[in-house]
Amino acid sequence: MSKLLQEQKIATKVTLVGAIWDALLGIAKIVAGHFSQSQALLADGIHSLSDLVTDVFVYFTSANARRGPDENHPYGHLRFETLTTVLLGFVLMLVAIGIGLDAITNDSHNAQFTWYGLAAILLTIVVKEAIFHYTKHAGEQIQSKMLVANAWHSRSDALSSVAVLIGLVGIYLGLPWADMAASIFVALLIGKMAIGMIWENLAELVDTAPDPKLMAQIKETANGLKNVMAPHDMRARSMAGKIYLDMHIHVPSHATVSEGHYLGDLVAYTIKQAHPQVTDVMVHIDTDDSIQTDSFREETGKPPQLKLPARQQILADLGYLLREHKTYLDIDNTRLHYLNKQLDMEIIALADKLTSEQQAAVSEQILFILGHTSYIQHASIHWIYSSKNA
């Protein structure tokens, strides 16, 4: 089973559990609020049912957001989760406005203290606090900001129920205005949470960079590896709490292509192990000599190595310059090193074609020819035996 599918199953299970309790508690509080004529209790019941609406959003979104990448969504579908969280924030904002207006415009002097109303509130506080911890733990486990936001929605229901409890106690003590005050407090609490959800997830939709402290920790993780130097040009975007990272690293100039690829994979693996919220890492390999050219790149936008010819042109030049030696040279497998704004090369020659004395003479001739080529800083000849004659 894929990781995304496992995360989807966890999100679905947690959301269904929360939805069932939201429905039961919401109905219980609305009924109790109606018979006790408590606006605060009715408002809290509506709040619980609004949790049920958001649970439905979360349920269907989690089923789609955890699908893997496809042709139209190469980065996956996690943005659906972020967008849904923004919509949840607007829904909660409307709920908050409605509760606040209802508290102000309705007469709360007829509110009565009832034991069944008290029981409904106490049950809500206990259950919603338990759901908060259950949902938040699952959200952190799968790095789902939507699930964590839904958990805080449950916590807000528990806190608002505490406010309603205070209002009921106020009514019991002969303070009828306490019911209205508790309703307004519930509205403000929901509104504050809604604004936070909207703001945080809108920032994610426009690719706002993650926490600078986290980026510094990631850089430190990469910098702690041997043969990896000066991680730089780091960019990251967030998708539903998961981070997609691009970065450059410097590796020793003598490293081969395969070693550079190995070090890139090592950096990506180490970062994802140390920082589970990082889902994908794209690593660009620079050599250590390019550290001194970074300022040049920033000023001109063009790395100095690009002033040198590409491999195709170099092989064509070598084929012409060394045409008299082509019978024992493997020019196509010439190794090129773009270092220190200059070009070093290693030319492969077949040792079984010539005697050792001839090899020395030919090497001297080839190096003399290449020494007069403007873009070549250093050249060397490697004589090897072909496999069938080894």
Coordinates of C-alpha atoms in Angstrom, one line a residue:
M1 CA 0.0 0.0 0.0
S2 CA 1.4 3.4 -1.0
K3 CA 2.1 6.1 1.6
L4 CA -0.5 8.4 0.1
L5 CA -3.1 5.7 0.3
Q6 CA -2.3 5.0 3.9
E7 CA -2.6 8.7 4.7
Q8 CA -5.9 8.9 2.9
K9 CA -7.3 6.0 5.0
I10 CA -6.1 7.6 8.2
A11 CA -7.7 11.0 7.3
T12 CA -11.0 9.3 6.3
K13 CA -11.2 7.3 9.5
V14 CA -10.5 10.2 11.8
T15 CA -12.9 12.5 9.9
L16 CA -15.8 9.9 10.1
V17 CA -15.3 9.5 13.9
G18 CA -15.4 13.3 14.3
A19 CA -18.5 13.7 12.0
I20 CA -20.5 11.2 14.0
W21 CA -19.9 12.9 17.3
D22 CA -20.4 16.4 15.8
A23 CA -23.9 15.3 14.6
L24 CA -24.9 13.8 17.9
L25 CA -23.6 16.7 20.0
G26 CA -25.0 19.3 17.7
I27 CA -28.5 17.8 17.8
A28 CA -28.3 17.4 21.6
K29 CA -27.3 21.0 22.2
I30 CA -29.9 22.5 19.8
V31 CA -32.7 20.5 21.4
A32 CA -31.5 21.4 24.9
G33 CA -31.1 25.1 23.9
H34 CA -34.6 25.2 22.4
F35 CA -36.3 23.9 25.5
S36 CA -34.2 26.0 27.9
Q37 CA -34.5 29.1 25.6
S38 CA -30.7 29.6 25.7
Q39 CA -29.2 31.5 22.8
A40 CA -25.7 30.5 23.8
L41 CA -26.6 26.8 23.9
L42 CA -28.3 27.0 20.5
A43 CA -25.3 28.8 19.1
D44 CA -23.0 26.2 20.4
G45 CA -25.2 23.5 18.8
I46 CA -25.0 25.3 15.5
H47 CA -21.2 25.4 15.9
S48 CA -21.1 21.7 16.4
L49 CA -23.2 21.1 13.2
S50 CA -20.8 23.5 11.4
D51 CA -18.1 21.1 12.4
L52 CA -20.2 18.4 10.7
V53 CA -20.2 20.4 7.5
T54 CA -16.5 20.9 7.6
D55 CA -16.1 17.2 8.3
V56 CA -17.9 16.5 5.0
F57 CA -15.5 18.9 3.2
V58 CA -12.5 17.2 4.8
Y59 CA -13.7 13.7 4.0
F60 CA -14.2 14.3 0.3
T61 CA -11.1 16.5 -0.1
S62 CA -8.8 13.9 1.7
A63 CA -10.0 11.3 -0.8
N64 CA -8.8 13.4 -3.7
A65 CA -5.9 15.4 -2.3
R66 CA -3.9 12.3 -1.5
R67 CA -4.0 11.0 -5.1
G68 CA -0.5 10.7 -6.7
P69 CA 0.7 13.0 -9.5
D70 CA -0.8 12.6 -13.0
E71 CA -0.3 14.3 -16.4
N72 CA -2.3 17.4 -15.4
H73 CA -1.1 17.6 -11.8
P74 CA 2.6 16.7 -11.9
Y75 CA 3.1 17.8 -8.2
G76 CA 0.1 15.8 -7.1
H77 CA -3.3 17.1 -5.7
L78 CA -2.4 18.5 -2.3
R79 CA -3.4 22.0 -3.3
F80 CA -7.0 20.8 -3.2
E81 CA -6.5 20.3 0.6
T82 CA -5.1 23.9 0.9
L83 CA -8.0 25.3 -1.1
T84 CA -10.5 23.4 1.0
T85 CA -9.0 24.7 4.2
V86 CA -9.4 28.3 2.9
L87 CA -13.1 27.5 2.1
L88 CA -13.5 26.1 5.6
G89 CA -12.2 29.4 7.0
F90 CA -14.8 31.3 5.1
V91 CA -17.6 29.0 6.2
L92 CA -16.6 29.4 9.8
M93 CA -16.5 33.2 9.3
L94 CA -20.1 33.2 8.1
V95 CA -21.0 31.0 11.1
A96 CA -19.3 33.4 13.5
I97 CA -21.2 36.4 12.0
G98 CA -24.5 34.6 12.2
I99 CA -24.0 33.7 15.8
G100 CA -22.9 37.2 16.8
L101 CA -25.9 38.9 15.1
D102 CA -28.3 36.3 16.6
A103 CA -27.0 37.0 20.1
I104 CA -27.4 40.7 19.7
T105 CA -30.9 40.8 18.1
N106 CA -32.5 38.1 20.2
D107 CA -33.8 38.5 23.8
S108 CA -31.9 36.3 26.1
H109 CA -33.8 37.3 29.3
N110 CA -36.0 34.2 28.9
A111 CA -33.1 31.8 29.1
Q112 CA -33.4 29.1 31.7
F113 CA -30.8 26.9 33.5
T114 CA -31.6 23.2 32.9
W115 CA -29.8 20.2 34.0
Y116 CA -30.1 18.5 30.6
G117 CA -28.5 21.7 29.1
L118 CA -25.7 21.4 31.5
A119 CA -25.2 17.7 30.7
A120 CA -25.1 18.4 27.0
I121 CA -22.4 21.1 27.5
L122 CA -20.2 19.0 29.8
L123 CA -20.4 16.0 27.4
T124 CA -19.4 18.3 24.6
I125 CA -16.4 19.6 26.4
V126 CA -15.1 16.1 27.2
V127 CA -15.8 14.6 23.8
K128 CA -14.6 17.5 21.7
E129 CA -11.4 17.7 23.6
A130 CA -10.8 14.0 23.0
I131 CA -11.6 14.4 19.3
F132 CA -9.1 17.4 19.2
H133 CA -6.2 15.3 20.4
Y134 CA -7.2 12.3 18.3
T135 CA -7.5 14.4 15.1
K136 CA -4.5 16.6 15.8
H137 CA -2.3 13.5 16.3
A138 CA -3.4 12.0 13.0
G139 CA -2.9 15.3 11.2
E140 CA 0.7 15.6 12.5
Q141 CA 1.3 11.9 11.7
I142 CA 0.5 12.4 8.0
Q143 CA 1.5 16.1 7.9
S144 CA -1.9 17.3 6.9
K145 CA -2.6 20.9 7.7
M146 CA -6.3 20.4 6.8
L147 CA -6.7 17.7 9.4
V148 CA -4.8 19.8 12.0
A149 CA -7.1 22.7 11.2
N150 CA -10.1 20.5 11.6
A151 CA -8.7 19.4 15.0
W152 CA -8.5 23.0 16.1
H153 CA -12.1 23.5 14.9
S154 CA -13.0 20.7 17.4
R155 CA -11.0 22.4 20.1
S156 CA -12.8 25.7 19.4
D157 CA -16.1 23.8 20.0
A158 CA -14.8 22.6 23.3
L159 CA -13.7 26.1 24.3
S160 CA -16.9 27.7 23.2
S161 CA -18.8 25.1 25.2
V162 CA -16.8 26.3 28.3
A163 CA -18.1 29.8 27.5
V164 CA -21.6 28.6 27.3
L165 CA -21.2 26.7 30.6
I166 CA -20.2 30.0 32.2
G167 CA -23.3 31.6 30.7
L168 CA -25.5 28.8 32.1
V169 CA -23.9 29.3 35.5
G170 CA -24.6 33.1 35.2
I171 CA -28.2 32.4 34.4
Y172 CA -28.4 30.1 37.4
L173 CA -27.0 32.9 39.6
G174 CA -29.6 35.4 38.2
L175 CA -27.4 37.1 35.5
P176 CA -29.4 36.7 32.3
W177 CA -27.0 38.9 30.2
A178 CA -24.4 36.2 30.7
D179 CA -26.1 34.0 28.0
M180 CA -25.7 36.8 25.4
A181 CA -22.1 37.6 26.5
A182 CA -21.2 33.9 26.1
S183 CA -22.8 33.8 22.6
I184 CA -20.8 36.8 21.5
F185 CA -17.6 35.2 22.9
V186 CA -18.3 32.1 20.9
A187 CA -18.7 34.2 17.7
L188 CA -15.5 36.0 18.3
L189 CA -13.6 32.8 19.1
I190 CA -14.8 31.1 15.8
G191 CA -14.1 34.3 13.8
K192 CA -10.5 34.5 15.1
M193 CA -9.9 30.9 14.2
A194 CA -11.4 31.4 10.7
I195 CA -9.2 34.4 10.0
G196 CA -6.1 32.4 11.0
M197 CA -7.1 29.5 8.8
I198 CA -7.8 31.8 5.8
W199 CA -4.6 33.8 6.1
E200 CA -2.2 30.9 6.6
N201 CA -3.5 28.9 3.7
L202 CA -3.8 31.8 1.3
A203 CA -0.1 32.4 2.0
E204 CA 0.5 28.8 1.0
L205 CA -1.5 29.1 -2.2
V206 CA 0.8 32.0 -3.4
D207 CA 3.9 29.9 -2.5
T208 CA 5.0 31.8 0.5
A209 CA 8.3 30.4 1.7
P210 CA 8.2 28.1 4.8
D211 CA 9.5 29.2 8.2
P212 CA 13.0 30.6 7.9
K213 CA 14.1 28.6 11.0
L214 CA 13.1 25.4 9.3
M215 CA 15.0 26.4 6.1
A216 CA 18.1 27.1 8.2
Q217 CA 17.8 23.7 9.9
I218 CA 17.5 22.0 6.5
K219 CA 20.5 23.8 5.2
E220 CA 22.5 22.7 8.3
T221 CA 21.4 19.1 7.8
A222 CA 22.8 19.2 4.2
N223 CA 26.0 21.0 5.3
G224 CA 26.7 18.3 7.9
L225 CA 27.4 15.7 5.2
K226 CA 31.0 14.9 4.1
N227 CA 31.9 16.0 0.5
V228 CA 28.9 18.3 0.4
M229 CA 29.7 22.0 0.8
A230 CA 27.9 25.3 0.9
P231 CA 24.2 24.4 0.2
H232 CA 22.7 27.5 -1.4
D233 CA 20.0 28.9 -3.6
M234 CA 17.4 27.0 -1.6
R235 CA 13.7 27.5 -2.6
A236 CA 10.7 25.8 -1.1
R237 CA 7.0 25.7 -1.5
S238 CA 4.3 24.2 0.8
M239 CA 1.4 22.0 -0.2
A240 CA -1.0 21.1 2.6
G241 CA 1.8 21.1 5.1
K242 CA 4.3 19.2 3.0
I243 CA 7.4 20.9 1.6
Y244 CA 8.8 20.7 -1.9
L245 CA 12.4 21.8 -1.9
D246 CA 14.9 22.9 -4.6
M247 CA 18.6 23.5 -3.6
H248 CA 22.1 23.7 -5.0
I249 CA 25.1 21.9 -3.4
H250 CA 28.8 22.0 -4.0
V251 CA 30.7 18.7 -4.4
P252 CA 34.5 18.2 -4.9
S253 CA 35.6 19.2 -8.4
H254 CA 37.2 15.7 -9.0
A255 CA 33.9 13.9 -8.4
T256 CA 32.5 12.0 -11.3
V257 CA 29.0 12.4 -12.6
S258 CA 27.8 9.3 -10.9
E259 CA 29.4 10.4 -7.6
G260 CA 27.7 13.8 -7.9
H261 CA 24.4 12.0 -8.5
Y262 CA 25.1 9.8 -5.5
L263 CA 25.8 12.8 -3.3
G264 CA 22.6 14.5 -4.5
D265 CA 20.6 11.4 -3.6
L266 CA 22.3 11.3 -0.2
V267 CA 21.4 14.9 0.5
A268 CA 17.8 14.4 -0.5
Y269 CA 17.4 11.2 1.5
T270 CA 19.1 12.7 4.6
I271 CA 16.9 15.8 4.5
K272 CA 13.7 13.8 4.2
Q273 CA 14.7 11.5 7.1
A274 CA 15.6 14.5 9.4
H275 CA 12.6 16.6 8.3
P276 CA 9.5 14.4 7.6
Q277 CA 7.5 17.4 6.3
V278 CA 9.9 17.6 3.3
T279 CA 8.3 15.4 0.6
D280 CA 10.5 16.1 -2.4
V281 CA 14.0 17.4 -2.9
M282 CA 15.5 18.5 -6.2
V283 CA 19.3 18.9 -5.9
H284 CA 21.4 20.8 -8.4
I285 CA 25.1 19.8 -8.3
D286 CA 27.9 22.5 -8.5
T287 CA 31.6 21.8 -8.2
D288 CA 33.6 23.3 -5.4
D289 CA 35.5 25.6 -7.7
S290 CA 32.3 27.3 -8.7
I291 CA 31.9 28.8 -5.2
Q292 CA 34.1 31.7 -6.2
T293 CA 32.0 32.3 -9.3
D294 CA 28.7 32.7 -7.5
S295 CA 28.9 36.5 -7.4
F296 CA 29.6 36.5 -11.1
R297 CA 26.6 34.4 -11.8
E298 CA 24.4 36.7 -9.7
E299 CA 25.6 39.8 -11.6
T300 CA 25.4 38.5 -15.2
G301 CA 23.1 35.5 -14.9
K302 CA 25.5 33.4 -16.9
P303 CA 28.0 31.0 -15.4
P304 CA 31.5 31.6 -16.7
Q305 CA 31.9 28.0 -17.8
L306 CA 29.3 28.6 -20.6
K307 CA 31.9 30.7 -22.4
L308 CA 33.7 27.4 -23.1
P309 CA 32.6 25.2 -26.0
A310 CA 30.2 22.3 -25.4
R311 CA 31.2 18.6 -25.8
Q312 CA 30.0 18.2 -29.4
Q313 CA 32.2 21.1 -30.6
I314 CA 35.2 19.9 -28.5
L315 CA 35.0 16.3 -29.9
A316 CA 34.8 17.8 -33.4
D317 CA 38.0 19.8 -32.8
L318 CA 39.8 16.8 -31.3
G319 CA 38.8 14.7 -34.3
Y320 CA 40.4 17.2 -36.6
L321 CA 43.5 18.1 -34.5
L322 CA 44.3 14.5 -33.7
R323 CA 43.2 12.9 -37.0
E324 CA 46.7 11.3 -37.5
H325 CA 46.2 9.4 -34.2
K326 CA 42.6 8.4 -34.5
T327 CA 43.4 4.6 -35.0
Y328 CA 44.4 4.3 -31.4
L329 CA 42.4 7.1 -29.7
D330 CA 38.9 6.7 -28.2
I331 CA 37.9 10.3 -28.7
D332 CA 34.2 9.8 -28.1
N333 CA 34.9 8.8 -24.5
T334 CA 37.1 11.8 -23.7
R335 CA 36.5 13.0 -20.2
L336 CA 35.9 16.8 -19.8
H337 CA 36.2 18.8 -16.6
Y338 CA 34.9 22.4 -16.6
L339 CA 36.9 23.8 -13.7
N340 CA 38.1 27.2 -12.7
K341 CA 36.7 28.8 -15.8
Q342 CA 38.9 26.6 -17.9
L343 CA 38.7 23.1 -19.4
D344 CA 40.7 20.0 -18.4
M345 CA 40.4 16.8 -20.4
E346 CA 41.5 13.2 -20.2
I347 CA 42.0 11.5 -23.5
I348 CA 41.6 7.7 -23.7
A349 CA 44.2 5.8 -25.9
L350 CA 44.4 2.0 -26.6
A351 CA 47.7 0.7 -25.2
D352 CA 47.5 -2.6 -27.1
K353 CA 48.0 -0.7 -30.4
L354 CA 51.5 0.6 -29.7
T355 CA 54.6 -0.2 -27.8
S356 CA 55.5 1.6 -24.6
E357 CA 58.1 3.7 -26.5
Q358 CA 55.6 4.6 -29.1
Q359 CA 53.1 5.5 -26.4
A360 CA 55.5 8.0 -24.9
A361 CA 56.3 9.6 -28.2
V362 CA 52.6 9.8 -29.2
S363 CA 51.6 11.3 -25.8
E364 CA 54.2 14.0 -26.3
Q365 CA 52.9 14.9 -29.7
I366 CA 49.3 15.0 -28.6
L367 CA 50.0 17.2 -25.6
F368 CA 52.0 19.6 -27.8
I369 CA 49.1 19.9 -30.2
L370 CA 46.5 20.4 -27.4
G371 CA 48.8 22.9 -25.6
H372 CA 48.2 25.3 -28.4
T373 CA 44.4 25.1 -28.1
S374 CA 43.1 28.2 -26.4
Y375 CA 40.3 26.8 -24.3
I376 CA 42.3 23.8 -22.9
Q377 CA 44.0 24.4 -19.6
H378 CA 45.3 20.9 -19.0
A379 CA 45.3 17.6 -20.9
S380 CA 46.4 14.1 -20.0
I381 CA 46.6 10.8 -21.9
H382 CA 45.4 7.6 -20.3
W383 CA 46.6 4.5 -22.0
I384 CA 44.4 1.5 -21.4
Y385 CA 44.2 -2.1 -22.7
S386 CA 41.0 -3.1 -24.5
S387 CA 39.0 -5.8 -22.6
K388 CA 39.7 -8.5 -25.2
N389 CA 43.4 -8.0 -25.0
A390 CA 43.6 -7.3 -21.2

